[in-house]
Amino acid sequence: MRFLFVFLQILWFVSASFSLTREEEKYLTEIPFLPTPIKPLVVIDMDYSGSMQFPAYYRCNFWGYYGSKVARCGYVRADFSPQKVYYGYFNPQACYRYNPSGQYWEEANCDCSANGGVGTESCLSGNFLNWLVSSRIDVTLKALIGGKADCQGDSCILRPQGARRVVYIPSLNCRIGVEPENYWWGDYASKDLLIKTYDYGGNCKIGNWVRYARVKIPADKRIGVLQRIFDKVDLTFMFYNSYGHYGEIKYAFYENNLKKLLKALETTVPYWGTPTGESLWEVWDYLVQQNRHRYEDNYPYIGRRTYKDPYYLKEGNRYIPIPCRKSFVLLISDGEWNGRVDPARVAYRLHTRDLREDIPGPQKAQVFTLFTFSDSRWGKNSMATVAACGSFEDLDGDGKPFLVNCYYDSRRQNFPKNQCRRCLCKEWDKDCDGYPDNFFYAQNGQELEKSLTQIFTKILSVSGTAVSLPSTERKEGSGGGIAYGSVVTQATFQELYQKDRAVHWIGHMYNWWLWLGNGNTNIREDTVHNFVLDALGSEEVDRILEWSFDNWENTLRIKACLPDENGAPSSNCAVY
């Protein structure tokens, strides 16, 4: 179906100073002629396999897990590069001192330029600490929610997590252990990370000590992409690993609780294998609102035609379908799936099959993939194939993405595709770079945050949810008691892309009067057609416009009423 995008902007030209009334403030914040906003639904399906415990900036010599589910990364030889900026819980541009009473690091006005930009025992570089302690899950949570944290009052303590490893750093003569406290037993989620420094080939240049890796920050600095977009989209979060979590929902959109969403993300334990395809079937079951595949028990989040159903909305005492809901799946993974189900096949079905035959019009999902923390060719190929199969526009009508086989092993379909660089793959590659437009690749924290921002910006754009306010121009007219009159401008136009053509403007421009007076506030059309606001009178008067949207009929209704003697709507109305 076509969507109407409304772009509105307000500009006041007033010669005298005045204070805004409550009614005036309402018109600065609410657009009376828009339908009830239907936010896009985004299902975040995130890889919480054991590799997410691995260090973000150097290798892991993986050899299993402890009983506590802490991964073993063994002994690693690595060197810090001060020329690079390492993303993590610490500010890479700042220096840090350890607070022994609070057992956390905090920014300090000290010099950490010694030892090649590492610092000293009493003052360490935030960039070095990020390089040393950050795990893949730390970097991901930093980008998504600002990091795993305990917050009280106006401050938060960020709590790094991840695998146990020992890092040899020849340039510092140091052997540094990075490990969760009591790593061999207990509950993974409750453990804090420790840093232990020892001499190696000489005296360690930053001393010998044992300290926690926790860092204190202001509470308003703990913010990620999800906090920024929380009020603009409906979010459902699910995760997967092969330790009994094959697509488990931990938070659903109807809970509408940001703190609960953050807690769900930061308390989930990364462990074991990567059943990506099975998890996408659980996304299917969630959108269909029927537990068909049984890889995971998500019954608490399924309730067709109730508040749990993302395709239904409560209106009065009943729940009505919302066929205009746009649904998206954001798959975050290193792409190296090892389950029995190829995720590309499921993504294809999510995008091409009608998910809800009980609702008018085909309901389909669009899939985005974010390929992270891996240079694996198979992982990249798989995530690119999933994006192509889950988002293509069927321009040639054959029901398949051009040059991509959604039923052949996604790991063996090579990307980038050279033919697509000649702009032959517009069904899924409009920028002609050989990769699907819904495929994003992030090798570090900065790229991860940037990719997430781009993904949600694109989702909001194609959903038509970006709305600004009406543009107005002061223009006095007739009518006693008028506080001031203004022109309200509405520009309307349809989707930018229609098939393979870019359509930059197809629509109309409308102008209305904004009238405030005699305790009444309303918007007027120029009924008299004289380009002057005629607010009061029994003849030759401009009608009052009132907008409503019928969610059931999916229809905009405009009621045009003559004003009474005080400028309020009368019962003499027409409906457009």
Coordinates of C-alpha atoms in Angstrom, one line a residue:
M1 CA 0.0 0.0 0.0
R2 CA 1.1 3.6 -0.5
F3 CA 2.1 5.7 2.5
L4 CA 1.6 9.4 2.9
F5 CA 4.6 11.2 4.3
V6 CA 3.8 14.5 5.9
F7 CA 6.6 17.0 6.4
L8 CA 5.7 20.0 8.5
Q9 CA 7.6 22.9 9.8
I10 CA 6.7 25.9 12.1
L11 CA 8.0 29.4 11.8
W12 CA 6.4 32.3 13.6
F13 CA 6.7 36.0 12.5
V14 CA 5.4 38.1 15.4
S15 CA 6.2 41.8 15.8
A16 CA 5.2 42.0 19.5
S17 CA 6.3 39.7 22.3
F18 CA 3.8 37.3 23.9
S19 CA 3.6 34.2 26.1
L20 CA 2.2 30.9 24.8
T21 CA -1.1 29.8 26.1
R22 CA -1.8 26.1 26.9
E23 CA -3.8 25.8 23.6
E24 CA -1.0 27.4 21.6
E25 CA 1.6 25.0 23.2
K26 CA -0.7 22.2 22.1
Y27 CA -0.4 23.2 18.5
L28 CA 3.3 23.4 18.8
T29 CA 3.5 19.8 19.8
E30 CA 0.6 18.0 18.3
I31 CA -0.4 17.7 14.6
P32 CA -4.2 17.5 14.6
F33 CA -4.6 16.2 11.1
L34 CA -2.3 13.2 11.4
P35 CA -3.7 9.7 11.9
T36 CA -2.9 7.8 15.1
P37 CA 0.8 7.1 14.6
I38 CA 1.6 3.4 14.0
K39 CA 5.3 2.9 14.9
P40 CA 7.4 0.5 12.9
L41 CA 8.0 -2.8 14.7
V42 CA 11.6 -3.9 15.0
V43 CA 12.5 -7.4 16.2
I44 CA 16.1 -7.4 17.3
D45 CA 17.4 -11.0 16.9
M46 CA 20.9 -11.0 18.5
D47 CA 23.7 -13.6 18.5
Y48 CA 24.6 -14.3 22.2
S49 CA 26.9 -17.2 21.4
G50 CA 30.1 -17.8 23.3
S51 CA 32.3 -15.9 20.8
M52 CA 30.7 -12.7 22.0
Q53 CA 32.9 -13.1 25.1
F54 CA 36.1 -12.9 23.0
P55 CA 38.3 -9.8 23.2
A56 CA 37.2 -7.1 20.8
Y57 CA 40.7 -6.0 19.7
Y58 CA 43.0 -9.1 19.8
R59 CA 42.6 -12.8 19.2
C60 CA 41.2 -15.5 21.4
N61 CA 42.9 -18.9 21.6
F62 CA 39.6 -20.6 22.5
W63 CA 39.6 -23.9 24.3
G64 CA 36.3 -24.3 26.0
Y65 CA 34.4 -23.0 29.0
Y66 CA 34.7 -23.1 32.8
G67 CA 31.7 -24.4 34.8
S68 CA 30.7 -20.7 35.3
K69 CA 30.1 -20.4 31.5
V70 CA 33.2 -18.1 31.3
A71 CA 35.0 -18.7 28.0
R72 CA 38.7 -19.7 28.0
C73 CA 40.8 -17.6 25.6
G74 CA 44.2 -18.8 26.9
Y75 CA 47.5 -16.9 26.4
V76 CA 47.7 -14.2 23.8
R77 CA 50.6 -12.1 22.6
A78 CA 49.5 -8.6 21.5
D79 CA 50.6 -5.0 21.3
F80 CA 48.6 -1.8 21.9
S81 CA 48.7 0.7 19.0
P82 CA 48.2 4.2 20.4
Q83 CA 47.6 5.6 16.9
K84 CA 44.3 3.8 16.8
V85 CA 41.1 4.8 18.7
Y86 CA 39.6 1.9 20.6
Y87 CA 35.9 2.1 21.3
G88 CA 34.6 0.9 24.7
Y89 CA 33.4 1.8 28.2
F90 CA 36.3 4.2 28.8
N91 CA 36.7 7.6 27.1
P92 CA 39.6 6.9 24.7
Q93 CA 40.6 10.6 24.8
A94 CA 40.8 10.7 28.6
C95 CA 43.2 9.6 31.4
Y96 CA 42.1 7.5 34.4
R97 CA 43.0 7.0 38.0
Y98 CA 41.8 4.0 40.1
N99 CA 39.6 4.8 43.1
P100 CA 40.6 2.0 45.6
S101 CA 37.7 2.8 48.0
G102 CA 35.0 2.6 45.3
Q103 CA 36.9 0.0 43.3
Y104 CA 36.4 1.7 40.0
W105 CA 38.3 3.9 37.5
E106 CA 37.3 7.5 37.0
E107 CA 38.5 10.3 34.6
A108 CA 41.4 12.3 36.1
N109 CA 43.4 15.4 35.2
C110 CA 46.7 13.6 34.9
D111 CA 49.3 12.8 32.2
C112 CA 48.9 9.3 30.6
S113 CA 51.3 9.9 27.7
A114 CA 54.1 7.8 29.1
N115 CA 55.1 4.4 27.8
G116 CA 53.9 5.1 24.3
G117 CA 50.5 6.5 25.2
V118 CA 49.7 3.7 27.8
G119 CA 50.4 5.7 30.9
T120 CA 51.7 4.7 34.3
E121 CA 50.5 2.8 37.3
S122 CA 48.9 5.9 38.8
C123 CA 47.4 7.3 35.5
L124 CA 46.4 5.1 32.6
S125 CA 45.0 5.9 29.2
G126 CA 41.3 5.2 28.6
N127 CA 42.3 4.2 25.0
F128 CA 44.6 1.5 26.4
L129 CA 42.1 0.3 28.9
N130 CA 39.5 -0.1 26.1
W131 CA 41.9 -2.1 24.1
L132 CA 42.9 -4.3 27.0
V133 CA 39.5 -5.2 28.6
S134 CA 36.8 -4.7 25.9
S135 CA 35.0 -7.9 24.8
R136 CA 32.7 -8.1 21.8
I137 CA 29.7 -8.1 24.0
D138 CA 31.0 -5.0 25.8
V139 CA 31.4 -3.1 22.5
T140 CA 28.0 -4.2 21.3
L141 CA 26.2 -3.2 24.5
K142 CA 28.1 0.1 24.5
A143 CA 26.7 0.9 21.0
L144 CA 23.2 -0.4 21.8
I145 CA 22.5 0.9 25.3
G146 CA 25.6 2.6 26.6
G147 CA 27.0 -0.5 28.3
K148 CA 26.2 -2.9 31.1
A149 CA 25.8 -0.7 34.2
D150 CA 24.7 -0.3 37.8
C151 CA 23.2 3.2 38.1
Q152 CA 22.3 5.1 41.2
G153 CA 21.4 8.8 41.3
D154 CA 23.5 10.8 38.9
S155 CA 26.2 8.3 38.2
C156 CA 26.6 4.8 36.8
I157 CA 29.3 2.1 37.2
L158 CA 29.9 0.4 33.8
R159 CA 30.8 -3.3 34.2
P160 CA 32.9 -4.9 31.5
Q161 CA 32.6 -8.7 31.0
G162 CA 34.0 -11.4 28.9
A163 CA 36.4 -14.4 28.6
R164 CA 39.4 -15.1 30.8
R165 CA 42.7 -14.5 29.0
V166 CA 46.3 -13.6 29.7
V167 CA 47.9 -11.0 27.5
Y168 CA 51.6 -10.7 26.9
I169 CA 52.7 -7.2 26.0
P170 CA 56.5 -7.2 25.2
S171 CA 56.7 -3.4 24.8
L172 CA 55.6 -3.0 28.4
N173 CA 57.4 -6.0 29.9
C174 CA 54.0 -7.0 31.2
R175 CA 51.9 -10.1 31.5
I176 CA 48.3 -9.0 32.2
G177 CA 45.5 -11.3 33.2
V178 CA 42.0 -10.1 32.3
E179 CA 39.5 -12.4 34.0
P180 CA 36.1 -12.4 35.7
E181 CA 36.4 -12.7 39.5
N182 CA 36.1 -16.4 40.7
Y183 CA 36.0 -17.3 37.0
W184 CA 35.9 -21.1 37.6
W185 CA 32.5 -21.2 39.3
G186 CA 29.3 -19.3 40.1
D187 CA 27.0 -17.1 38.1
Y188 CA 28.5 -15.5 35.0
A189 CA 26.2 -12.5 34.9
S190 CA 27.1 -11.3 38.5
K191 CA 30.8 -11.4 37.9
D192 CA 33.0 -8.3 37.5
L193 CA 36.2 -8.2 35.4
L194 CA 39.6 -8.0 37.1
I195 CA 42.9 -6.7 35.7
K196 CA 46.1 -8.4 37.1
T197 CA 49.5 -7.1 36.0
Y198 CA 52.8 -9.0 36.4
D199 CA 56.4 -8.7 35.2
Y200 CA 57.3 -10.3 31.9
G201 CA 60.8 -10.2 30.5
G202 CA 61.7 -7.4 32.9
N203 CA 59.9 -5.0 35.2
C204 CA 56.3 -4.3 34.1
K205 CA 56.3 -0.6 33.1
I206 CA 52.9 0.0 34.6
G207 CA 53.6 -1.8 37.9
N208 CA 52.2 -4.9 39.6
W209 CA 48.6 -4.7 40.9
V210 CA 45.1 -6.2 40.9
R211 CA 42.2 -3.9 40.1
Y212 CA 38.6 -4.1 38.9
A213 CA 37.9 -3.0 35.3
R214 CA 34.7 -1.1 36.4
V215 CA 34.5 2.6 35.4
K216 CA 32.4 5.4 36.8
I217 CA 30.5 7.8 34.5
P218 CA 27.7 10.4 34.8
A219 CA 24.3 8.7 34.4
D220 CA 23.4 11.0 31.5
K221 CA 26.4 9.7 29.5
R222 CA 25.1 6.1 29.6
I223 CA 23.2 6.2 26.3
G224 CA 23.2 4.2 23.2
V225 CA 21.2 4.0 20.0
L226 CA 18.2 2.2 21.6
Q227 CA 17.7 5.0 24.1
R228 CA 17.7 7.5 21.3
I229 CA 15.1 5.7 19.2
F230 CA 13.0 4.1 21.9
D231 CA 10.0 6.4 21.6
K232 CA 10.0 6.2 17.8
V233 CA 9.8 2.5 17.2
D234 CA 8.2 -0.6 18.9
L235 CA 11.0 -2.9 19.9
T236 CA 11.0 -6.6 20.6
F237 CA 14.3 -8.2 21.7
M238 CA 15.2 -11.9 21.4
F239 CA 18.5 -13.7 21.5
Y240 CA 20.0 -17.1 20.5
N241 CA 22.7 -19.5 21.4
S242 CA 22.7 -23.3 21.3
Y243 CA 22.6 -23.7 25.1
G244 CA 18.8 -24.0 25.2
H245 CA 18.0 -20.5 23.7
Y246 CA 17.0 -21.0 20.1
G247 CA 15.4 -17.6 19.7
E248 CA 14.1 -16.7 23.2
I249 CA 12.1 -13.5 23.6
K250 CA 13.2 -11.4 26.6
Y251 CA 11.3 -8.2 26.0
A252 CA 8.2 -7.4 23.8
F253 CA 7.1 -4.0 22.5
Y254 CA 3.9 -3.9 24.5
E255 CA 5.9 -3.8 27.8
N256 CA 7.0 -0.2 26.8
N257 CA 9.6 -0.1 29.6
L258 CA 13.0 1.2 28.6
K259 CA 14.6 0.0 31.9
K260 CA 13.3 -3.5 31.4
L261 CA 14.7 -3.6 27.8
L262 CA 18.1 -2.5 29.0
K263 CA 18.1 -5.1 31.8
A264 CA 17.2 -7.8 29.3
L265 CA 20.1 -6.9 27.0
E266 CA 22.7 -6.5 29.8
T267 CA 21.9 -9.7 31.8
T268 CA 21.8 -12.2 28.9
V269 CA 24.8 -14.5 29.0
P270 CA 26.8 -15.1 25.8
Y271 CA 27.5 -18.8 25.6
W272 CA 27.9 -21.8 23.3
G273 CA 26.9 -22.1 19.6
T274 CA 25.0 -20.1 16.9
P275 CA 21.6 -21.5 15.7
T276 CA 20.8 -18.4 13.6
G277 CA 18.2 -20.1 11.3
E278 CA 16.3 -21.7 14.1
S279 CA 16.1 -18.3 15.8
L280 CA 14.7 -16.7 12.7
W281 CA 11.9 -19.3 12.7
E282 CA 11.1 -18.1 16.2
V283 CA 10.9 -14.5 14.8
W284 CA 8.4 -16.0 12.2
D285 CA 6.4 -17.6 15.0
Y286 CA 6.3 -14.3 16.9
L287 CA 5.1 -12.3 13.9
V288 CA 2.5 -14.9 13.0
Q289 CA 1.6 -15.1 16.7
Q290 CA 1.5 -18.9 16.6
N291 CA 4.1 -21.3 18.2
R292 CA 4.6 -23.5 15.2
H293 CA 8.3 -24.4 15.3
R294 CA 8.9 -25.0 19.0
Y295 CA 12.6 -24.4 19.0
E296 CA 11.8 -22.1 21.9
D297 CA 9.0 -21.7 24.3
N298 CA 7.8 -18.1 23.7
Y299 CA 4.1 -18.7 24.7
P300 CA 4.1 -15.9 27.2
Y301 CA 4.6 -13.4 24.3
I302 CA 1.9 -14.9 22.0
G303 CA -1.7 -13.9 22.0
R304 CA -3.4 -13.3 18.7
R305 CA -5.8 -10.3 18.6
T306 CA -4.7 -9.2 22.0
Y307 CA -2.3 -6.5 23.4
K308 CA 0.5 -9.0 22.8
D309 CA -0.1 -9.1 19.0
P310 CA 2.0 -6.5 17.1
Y311 CA -0.5 -6.4 14.3
Y312 CA -3.4 -5.3 16.6
L313 CA -4.2 -2.1 18.4
K314 CA -6.7 -1.4 21.1
E315 CA -9.5 1.0 20.2
G316 CA -12.1 1.5 22.8
N317 CA -13.1 -2.0 24.2
R318 CA -11.8 -3.9 21.2
Y319 CA -8.6 -4.8 19.4
I320 CA -8.5 -3.9 15.7
P321 CA -6.0 -5.0 13.0
I322 CA -3.5 -2.4 11.9
P323 CA -2.6 -3.5 8.3
C324 CA -0.4 -0.4 7.9
R325 CA 2.1 -1.7 10.5
K326 CA 5.6 -2.1 8.9
S327 CA 7.7 -4.9 10.4
F328 CA 11.5 -5.2 10.4
V329 CA 14.0 -7.8 11.7
L330 CA 17.5 -6.7 12.7
L331 CA 19.8 -9.7 12.8
I332 CA 23.1 -9.0 14.7
S333 CA 25.7 -11.7 14.4
D334 CA 29.2 -12.7 13.2
G335 CA 27.4 -14.8 10.6
E336 CA 29.1 -18.1 11.4
W337 CA 25.9 -20.1 12.0
N338 CA 26.2 -23.7 13.0
G339 CA 22.6 -24.9 13.5
R340 CA 20.6 -27.1 11.1
V341 CA 18.7 -24.3 9.4
D342 CA 20.1 -21.9 6.9
P343 CA 19.0 -18.4 7.9
A344 CA 18.7 -17.2 4.3
R345 CA 15.7 -19.6 3.7
V346 CA 13.8 -18.2 6.7
A347 CA 14.6 -14.6 5.8
Y348 CA 13.2 -15.2 2.3
R349 CA 9.9 -16.5 3.7
L350 CA 9.7 -13.7 6.2
H351 CA 9.9 -11.3 3.3
T352 CA 7.8 -13.0 0.7
R353 CA 5.0 -14.8 2.5
D354 CA 1.9 -13.2 4.0
L355 CA 2.6 -13.5 7.7
R356 CA -1.0 -12.6 8.7
E357 CA -3.8 -13.9 6.5
D358 CA -6.3 -12.7 9.2
I359 CA -5.4 -9.0 8.4
P360 CA -6.2 -7.2 5.1
G361 CA -3.3 -6.8 2.8
P362 CA -0.1 -8.9 2.8
Q363 CA 1.9 -8.5 5.9
K364 CA 5.6 -9.0 5.3
A365 CA 8.9 -8.3 7.1
Q366 CA 12.0 -6.6 5.9
V367 CA 15.3 -8.0 7.2
F368 CA 18.5 -6.1 8.0
T369 CA 21.7 -7.8 8.9
L370 CA 24.6 -6.4 10.9
F371 CA 27.8 -8.5 10.4
T372 CA 30.1 -7.9 13.4
F373 CA 33.5 -8.8 14.8
S374 CA 34.6 -11.2 12.1
D375 CA 36.5 -11.3 8.9
S376 CA 35.2 -14.8 8.0
R377 CA 34.3 -15.0 4.4
W378 CA 31.6 -17.5 5.1
G379 CA 30.1 -15.3 7.8
K380 CA 30.1 -12.3 5.5
N381 CA 28.6 -14.3 2.6
S382 CA 25.8 -15.7 4.9
M383 CA 24.8 -12.4 6.4
A384 CA 24.8 -10.7 2.9
T385 CA 22.7 -13.5 1.5
V386 CA 20.2 -13.2 4.4
A387 CA 19.9 -9.4 3.7
A388 CA 19.3 -9.9 0.0
C389 CA 16.7 -12.7 0.5
G390 CA 15.0 -10.7 3.3
S391 CA 14.7 -7.3 1.6
F392 CA 14.7 -7.5 -2.2
E393 CA 12.2 -5.6 -4.3
D394 CA 10.8 -8.0 -7.0
L395 CA 11.2 -5.7 -10.0
D396 CA 11.2 -8.5 -12.7
G397 CA 8.3 -10.4 -11.1
D398 CA 10.1 -13.8 -10.7
G399 CA 9.7 -13.9 -7.0
K400 CA 13.5 -14.2 -6.3
P401 CA 16.4 -11.8 -5.7
F402 CA 18.5 -11.4 -8.8
L403 CA 21.7 -13.5 -8.8
V404 CA 21.0 -14.8 -5.2
N405 CA 19.7 -18.4 -4.5
C406 CA 17.9 -18.3 -1.1
Y407 CA 17.7 -22.1 -1.0
Y408 CA 21.4 -22.8 -1.6
D409 CA 24.0 -22.7 1.3
S410 CA 24.2 -19.0 2.2
R411 CA 27.8 -19.3 3.3
R412 CA 29.0 -20.2 -0.3
Q413 CA 27.3 -17.4 -2.2
N414 CA 30.2 -14.9 -2.7
F415 CA 29.9 -11.2 -2.0
P416 CA 30.5 -8.6 -3.3
K417 CA 29.1 -9.6 -6.7
N418 CA 31.0 -8.0 -9.6
Q419 CA 27.9 -8.0 -11.9
C420 CA 26.1 -5.9 -9.4
R421 CA 28.8 -3.2 -9.6
R422 CA 27.4 -2.6 -13.1
C423 CA 24.1 -1.8 -11.5
L424 CA 22.4 -5.0 -12.6
C425 CA 21.1 -5.9 -9.1
K426 CA 18.8 -3.0 -8.4
E427 CA 16.3 -5.4 -6.6
W428 CA 18.6 -5.4 -3.6
D429 CA 21.6 -3.3 -4.4
K430 CA 20.5 0.2 -5.5
D431 CA 23.9 1.8 -4.8
C432 CA 25.7 -0.7 -7.0
D433 CA 28.5 -1.7 -4.6
G434 CA 27.9 -5.5 -4.9
Y435 CA 26.4 -5.8 -1.4
P436 CA 22.7 -5.8 -0.4
D437 CA 21.5 -2.3 0.8
N438 CA 20.3 -3.9 4.0
F439 CA 23.6 -5.5 4.8
F440 CA 25.9 -3.6 7.2
Y441 CA 29.4 -4.5 8.2
A442 CA 31.1 -3.4 11.5
Q443 CA 34.6 -4.4 12.5
N444 CA 34.9 -2.1 15.5
G445 CA 32.8 -0.1 18.0
Q446 CA 32.7 3.1 16.0
E447 CA 31.5 1.3 12.9
L448 CA 28.9 -0.7 15.0
E449 CA 27.3 2.4 16.4
K450 CA 27.4 4.1 13.0
S451 CA 25.7 1.1 11.4
L452 CA 23.0 0.9 14.0
T453 CA 22.3 4.5 13.6
Q454 CA 22.1 4.1 9.8
I455 CA 19.8 1.1 10.1
F456 CA 17.3 2.8 12.4
T457 CA 17.4 5.9 10.3
K458 CA 16.5 3.9 7.3
I459 CA 13.7 2.1 9.1
L460 CA 12.2 5.3 10.3
S461 CA 12.5 6.8 6.8
V462 CA 10.8 4.0 5.0
S463 CA 8.1 3.8 7.7
G464 CA 7.2 7.4 7.2
T465 CA 7.5 8.2 10.9
A466 CA 9.8 11.3 10.6
V467 CA 7.5 14.2 11.1
S468 CA 8.3 17.9 11.8
L469 CA 5.9 20.6 12.7
P470 CA 3.7 22.9 10.6
S471 CA 5.1 26.0 9.0
T472 CA 3.2 29.2 9.8
E473 CA 3.2 32.8 8.7
R474 CA 1.6 35.6 10.6
K475 CA -1.2 37.2 8.5
E476 CA -3.9 39.2 10.4
G477 CA -7.5 39.0 9.2
S478 CA -11.0 40.1 10.3
G479 CA -12.8 39.0 13.4
G480 CA -13.1 40.5 16.9
G481 CA -10.9 39.3 19.7
I482 CA -8.3 37.7 17.5
A483 CA -5.0 37.2 19.3
Y484 CA -3.2 36.6 16.0
G485 CA -3.7 34.7 12.8
S486 CA -1.2 32.5 10.9
V487 CA -0.9 30.4 7.8
V488 CA -0.4 26.6 8.4
T489 CA 1.2 24.9 5.5
Q490 CA 1.1 21.1 4.8
A491 CA 3.2 19.5 2.1
T492 CA 2.3 16.0 1.2
F493 CA 4.1 13.6 -1.0
Q494 CA 4.4 9.8 -1.5
E495 CA 7.4 7.4 -1.5
L496 CA 10.7 8.5 -3.0
Y497 CA 11.2 5.3 -4.8
Q498 CA 8.5 3.6 -7.0
K499 CA 9.9 0.5 -8.4
D500 CA 13.2 1.5 -10.1
R501 CA 12.3 5.1 -10.6
A502 CA 13.3 8.0 -8.3
V503 CA 10.2 10.3 -7.9
H504 CA 11.3 13.4 -6.0
W505 CA 7.9 15.2 -5.7
I506 CA 4.4 14.0 -6.4
G507 CA 1.8 15.8 -4.3
H508 CA 0.1 19.0 -3.2
M509 CA 0.6 22.0 -1.0
Y510 CA -2.2 23.1 1.3
N511 CA -2.5 26.3 3.4
W512 CA -4.8 27.0 6.4
W513 CA -5.3 29.7 8.9
L514 CA -4.4 29.2 12.6
W515 CA -6.9 31.3 14.7
L516 CA -6.8 32.0 18.4
G517 CA -9.4 34.2 20.1
N518 CA -12.3 34.4 22.6
G519 CA -10.8 31.4 24.4
N520 CA -11.0 29.3 21.3
T521 CA -8.2 27.8 19.1
N522 CA -8.8 26.3 15.7
I523 CA -7.5 25.9 12.1
R524 CA -9.4 27.5 9.3
E525 CA -9.6 26.9 5.5
D526 CA -9.9 29.8 3.2
T527 CA -13.5 29.0 2.5
V528 CA -14.2 32.5 1.2
H529 CA -11.2 32.3 -1.2
N530 CA -10.1 35.9 -0.6
F531 CA -6.7 35.1 0.9
V532 CA -7.7 36.8 4.2
L533 CA -8.8 35.1 7.5
D534 CA -12.5 35.7 8.0
A535 CA -12.9 34.3 11.5
L536 CA -16.3 35.5 12.7
G537 CA -19.7 36.3 11.2
S538 CA -22.8 34.7 9.8
E539 CA -21.9 35.0 6.2
E540 CA -18.7 34.9 4.2
V541 CA -16.8 33.2 7.0
D542 CA -14.0 30.7 6.9
R543 CA -14.8 27.2 8.2
I544 CA -13.1 25.4 11.0
L545 CA -11.3 22.2 10.1
E546 CA -11.1 19.1 12.4
W547 CA -9.1 16.0 11.4
S548 CA -9.7 12.4 12.5
F549 CA -8.5 9.1 11.3
D550 CA -10.6 5.9 11.2
N551 CA -8.1 3.1 12.0
W552 CA -10.6 0.5 11.0
E553 CA -11.4 2.0 7.6
N554 CA -7.8 3.3 7.2
T555 CA -9.4 6.6 6.1
L556 CA -8.6 10.3 6.9
R557 CA -11.8 12.4 7.6
I558 CA -11.9 16.2 7.6
K559 CA -14.9 17.9 9.2
A560 CA -15.4 21.6 8.1
C561 CA -17.7 23.5 10.5
L562 CA -19.0 27.0 10.5
P563 CA -18.0 28.9 13.6
D564 CA -20.5 30.2 16.3
E565 CA -20.5 33.7 17.6
N566 CA -17.4 33.1 19.7
G567 CA -15.4 31.3 17.0
A568 CA -16.0 27.7 18.3
P569 CA -17.2 25.0 16.0
S570 CA -20.9 24.9 15.5
S571 CA -23.1 21.9 14.5
N572 CA -23.3 23.1 10.9
C573 CA -20.6 20.9 9.4
A574 CA -19.6 19.3 6.2
V575 CA -17.3 16.2 5.9
Y576 CA -14.6 16.0 3.3

